[in-house]
Amino acid sequence: EKLASVPGAQAFEVIFRPTVAVRSSPSTSAPIIGAKKTGQVVMAETQTYHGWIRLEGEEGWMLSVHPQHGRLLKPNFEATRPVEVPNLGATIEPPNRPANAEPKKQ
């Protein structure tokens, strides 16, 4: 599986039909608190070794790969936001985004 090349929140696209559950904690037995539809892009602030992502800017966890249903989410690095790097006065641009000739100043 492809890994992100920049730090910070990472985008994932929902590819399972019709929806993927958003749970209160990273467990399939945790209460469902919402759902995301196929095609929606979610931002993950954290990803566990067990395939769970913690949503950025909203409450909840989503499973990216299910043992019976297969892949539920796929990385969408094109939608990943640039990351401000403190004390360097620059922004790291995600891959596949045009980089400015000069780094962005803070």
mmCIF file of N, CA and C in Angstrom, residues 24-71:
data_model
loop_
_atom_site.group_PDB
_atom_site.id
_atom_site.type_symbol
_atom_site.label_atom_id
_atom_site.label_comp_id
_atom_site.label_asym_id
_atom_site.label_seq_id
_atom_site.Cartn_x
_atom_site.Cartn_y
_atom_site.Cartn_z
ATOM 1 N N SER A 24 -17.647 5.574 17.292
ATOM 2 C CA SER A 24 -17.189 6.426 18.395
ATOM 3 C C SER A 24 -15.766 6.103 18.837
ATOM 4 N N SER A 25 -15.284 4.902 18.547
ATOM 5 C CA SER A 25 -13.908 4.501 18.867
ATOM 6 C C SER A 25 -13.460 3.469 17.834
ATOM 7 N N PRO A 26 -12.162 3.166 17.761
ATOM 8 C CA PRO A 26 -11.659 2.258 16.724
ATOM 9 C C PRO A 26 -11.938 0.781 17.033
ATOM 10 N N SER A 27 -13.214 0.407 16.921
ATOM 11 C CA SER A 27 -13.636 -0.973 17.170
ATOM 12 C C SER A 27 -14.943 -1.222 16.426
ATOM 13 N N THR A 28 -15.081 -2.385 15.816
ATOM 14 C CA THR A 28 -16.330 -2.701 15.111
ATOM 15 C C THR A 28 -17.494 -2.901 16.076
ATOM 16 N N SER A 29 -17.207 -3.026 17.371
ATOM 17 C CA SER A 29 -18.288 -3.133 18.359
ATOM 18 C C SER A 29 -18.654 -1.771 18.968
ATOM 19 N N ALA A 30 -17.931 -0.713 18.604
ATOM 20 C CA ALA A 30 -18.232 0.635 19.110
ATOM 21 C C ALA A 30 -19.513 1.149 18.458
ATOM 22 N N PRO A 31 -20.257 2.012 19.160
ATOM 23 C CA PRO A 31 -21.495 2.564 18.591
ATOM 24 C C PRO A 31 -21.245 3.325 17.287
ATOM 25 N N ILE A 32 -22.174 3.181 16.345
ATOM 26 C CA ILE A 32 -22.123 3.928 15.087
ATOM 27 C C ILE A 32 -22.701 5.321 15.350
ATOM 28 N N ILE A 33 -21.923 6.351 15.012
ATOM 29 C CA ILE A 33 -22.371 7.730 15.260
ATOM 30 C C ILE A 33 -22.643 8.484 13.960
ATOM 31 N N GLY A 34 -22.436 7.810 12.832
ATOM 32 C CA GLY A 34 -22.670 8.441 11.536
ATOM 33 C C GLY A 34 -22.230 7.512 10.428
ATOM 34 N N ALA A 35 -22.238 8.019 9.201
ATOM 35 C CA ALA A 35 -21.809 7.237 8.040
ATOM 36 C C ALA A 35 -21.357 8.192 6.945
ATOM 37 N N LYS A 36 -20.479 7.698 6.094
ATOM 38 C CA LYS A 36 -20.019 8.465 4.934
ATOM 39 C C LYS A 36 -20.360 7.667 3.679
ATOM 40 N N LYS A 37 -20.826 8.375 2.635
ATOM 41 C CA LYS A 37 -21.264 7.742 1.398
ATOM 42 C C LYS A 37 -20.109 7.500 0.440
ATOM 43 N N THR A 38 -20.304 6.538 -0.463
ATOM 44 C CA THR A 38 -19.339 6.256 -1.518
ATOM 45 C C THR A 38 -19.007 7.545 -2.266
ATOM 46 N N GLY A 39 -17.723 7.777 -2.468
ATOM 47 C CA GLY A 39 -17.260 8.965 -3.183
ATOM 48 C C GLY A 39 -16.890 10.134 -2.293
ATOM 49 N N GLN A 40 -17.353 10.129 -1.040
ATOM 50 C CA GLN A 40 -16.988 11.216 -0.130
ATOM 51 C C GLN A 40 -15.507 11.109 0.226
ATOM 52 N N VAL A 41 -14.866 12.247 0.418
ATOM 53 C CA VAL A 41 -13.469 12.301 0.852
ATOM 54 C C VAL A 41 -13.465 12.775 2.303
ATOM 55 N N VAL A 42 -12.757 12.024 3.144
ATOM 56 C CA VAL A 42 -12.635 12.379 4.558
ATOM 57 C C VAL A 42 -11.172 12.650 4.863
ATOM 58 N N MET A 43 -10.930 13.505 5.858
ATOM 59 C CA MET A 43 -9.569 13.806 6.280
ATOM 60 C C MET A 43 -9.270 13.034 7.559
ATOM 61 N N ALA A 44 -8.136 12.362 7.573
ATOM 62 C CA ALA A 44 -7.724 11.572 8.728
ATOM 63 C C ALA A 44 -6.569 12.256 9.435
ATOM 64 N N GLU A 45 -6.715 12.454 10.753
ATOM 65 C CA GLU A 45 -5.623 13.033 11.530
ATOM 66 C C GLU A 45 -4.695 11.951 12.062
ATOM 67 N N THR A 46 -5.214 10.715 12.187
ATOM 68 C CA THR A 46 -4.457 9.586 12.730
ATOM 69 C C THR A 46 -4.846 8.325 11.979
ATOM 70 N N GLN A 47 -3.888 7.416 11.792
ATOM 71 C CA GLN A 47 -4.191 6.103 11.234
ATOM 72 C C GLN A 47 -3.503 5.061 12.110
ATOM 73 N N THR A 48 -4.238 4.008 12.497
ATOM 74 C CA THR A 48 -3.667 2.968 13.345
ATOM 75 C C THR A 48 -3.083 1.845 12.493
ATOM 76 N N TYR A 49 -2.311 0.973 13.125
ATOM 77 C CA TYR A 49 -1.756 -0.187 12.442
ATOM 78 C C TYR A 49 -2.841 -1.210 12.108
ATOM 79 N N HIS A 50 -4.007 -1.081 12.713
ATOM 80 C CA HIS A 50 -5.104 -2.016 12.485
ATOM 81 C C HIS A 50 -6.099 -1.503 11.443
ATOM 82 N N GLY A 51 -5.742 -0.427 10.733
ATOM 83 C CA GLY A 51 -6.559 0.053 9.628
ATOM 84 C C GLY A 51 -7.618 1.083 9.962
ATOM 85 N N TRP A 52 -7.633 1.585 11.182
ATOM 86 C CA TRP A 52 -8.603 2.598 11.572
ATOM 87 C C TRP A 52 -8.036 3.987 11.321
ATOM 88 N N ILE A 53 -8.901 4.917 10.883
ATOM 89 C CA ILE A 53 -8.497 6.321 10.772
ATOM 90 C C ILE A 53 -9.367 7.143 11.710
ATOM 91 N N ARG A 54 -8.744 8.140 12.348
ATOM 92 C CA ARG A 54 -9.487 9.075 13.191
ATOM 93 C C ARG A 54 -9.760 10.310 12.365
ATOM 94 N N LEU A 55 -11.015 10.696 12.281
ATOM 95 C CA LEU A 55 -11.400 11.822 11.437
ATOM 96 C C LEU A 55 -10.890 13.140 11.999
ATOM 97 N N GLU A 56 -10.443 14.002 11.106
ATOM 98 C CA GLU A 56 -9.984 15.329 11.495
ATOM 99 C C GLU A 56 -11.149 16.302 11.414
ATOM 100 N N GLY A 57 -11.298 17.136 12.428
ATOM 101 C CA GLY A 57 -12.306 18.179 12.403
ATOM 102 C C GLY A 57 -13.708 17.712 12.742
ATOM 103 N N GLU A 58 -13.868 16.456 13.036
ATOM 104 C CA GLU A 58 -15.153 15.910 13.460
ATOM 105 C C GLU A 58 -14.883 14.664 14.297
ATOM 106 N N GLU A 59 -15.884 14.272 15.057
ATOM 107 C CA GLU A 59 -15.732 13.121 15.939
ATOM 108 C C GLU A 59 -15.869 11.836 15.136
ATOM 109 N N GLY A 60 -15.071 10.832 15.482
ATOM 110 C CA GLY A 60 -15.298 9.513 14.918
ATOM 111 C C GLY A 60 -14.083 8.842 14.322
ATOM 112 N N TRP A 61 -14.248 7.543 14.130
ATOM 113 C CA TRP A 61 -13.249 6.656 13.544
ATOM 114 C C TRP A 61 -13.888 5.879 12.408
ATOM 115 N N MET A 62 -13.098 5.574 11.367
ATOM 116 C CA MET A 62 -13.575 4.748 10.255
ATOM 117 C C MET A 62 -12.553 3.656 9.977
ATOM 118 N N LEU A 63 -13.049 2.482 9.635
ATOM 119 C CA LEU A 63 -12.190 1.355 9.286
ATOM 120 C C LEU A 63 -11.882 1.431 7.795
ATOM 121 N N SER A 64 -10.597 1.317 7.419
ATOM 122 C CA SER A 64 -10.230 1.430 6.006
ATOM 123 C C SER A 64 -10.240 0.093 5.274
ATOM 124 N N VAL A 65 -10.009 -1.005 5.991
ATOM 125 C CA VAL A 65 -10.054 -2.347 5.393
ATOM 126 C C VAL A 65 -10.770 -3.268 6.363
ATOM 127 N N HIS A 66 -11.801 -3.956 5.867
ATOM 128 C CA HIS A 66 -12.584 -4.865 6.702
ATOM 129 C C HIS A 66 -12.211 -6.306 6.343
ATOM 130 N N PRO A 67 -12.065 -7.198 7.343
ATOM 131 C CA PRO A 67 -11.653 -8.570 7.055
ATOM 132 C C PRO A 67 -12.611 -9.321 6.116
ATOM 133 N N GLN A 68 -13.888 -9.027 6.138
ATOM 134 C CA GLN A 68 -14.850 -9.714 5.273
ATOM 135 C C GLN A 68 -15.216 -8.920 4.025
ATOM 136 N N HIS A 69 -15.303 -7.601 4.138
ATOM 137 C CA HIS A 69 -15.767 -6.761 3.030
ATOM 138 C C HIS A 69 -14.639 -6.184 2.183
ATOM 139 N N GLY A 70 -13.394 -6.311 2.634
ATOM 140 C CA GLY A 70 -12.255 -5.790 1.881
ATOM 141 C C GLY A 70 -12.038 -4.302 2.118
ATOM 142 N N ARG A 71 -11.475 -3.629 1.104
ATOM 143 C CA ARG A 71 -11.127 -2.214 1.235
ATOM 144 C C ARG A 71 -12.381 -1.352 1.271
#
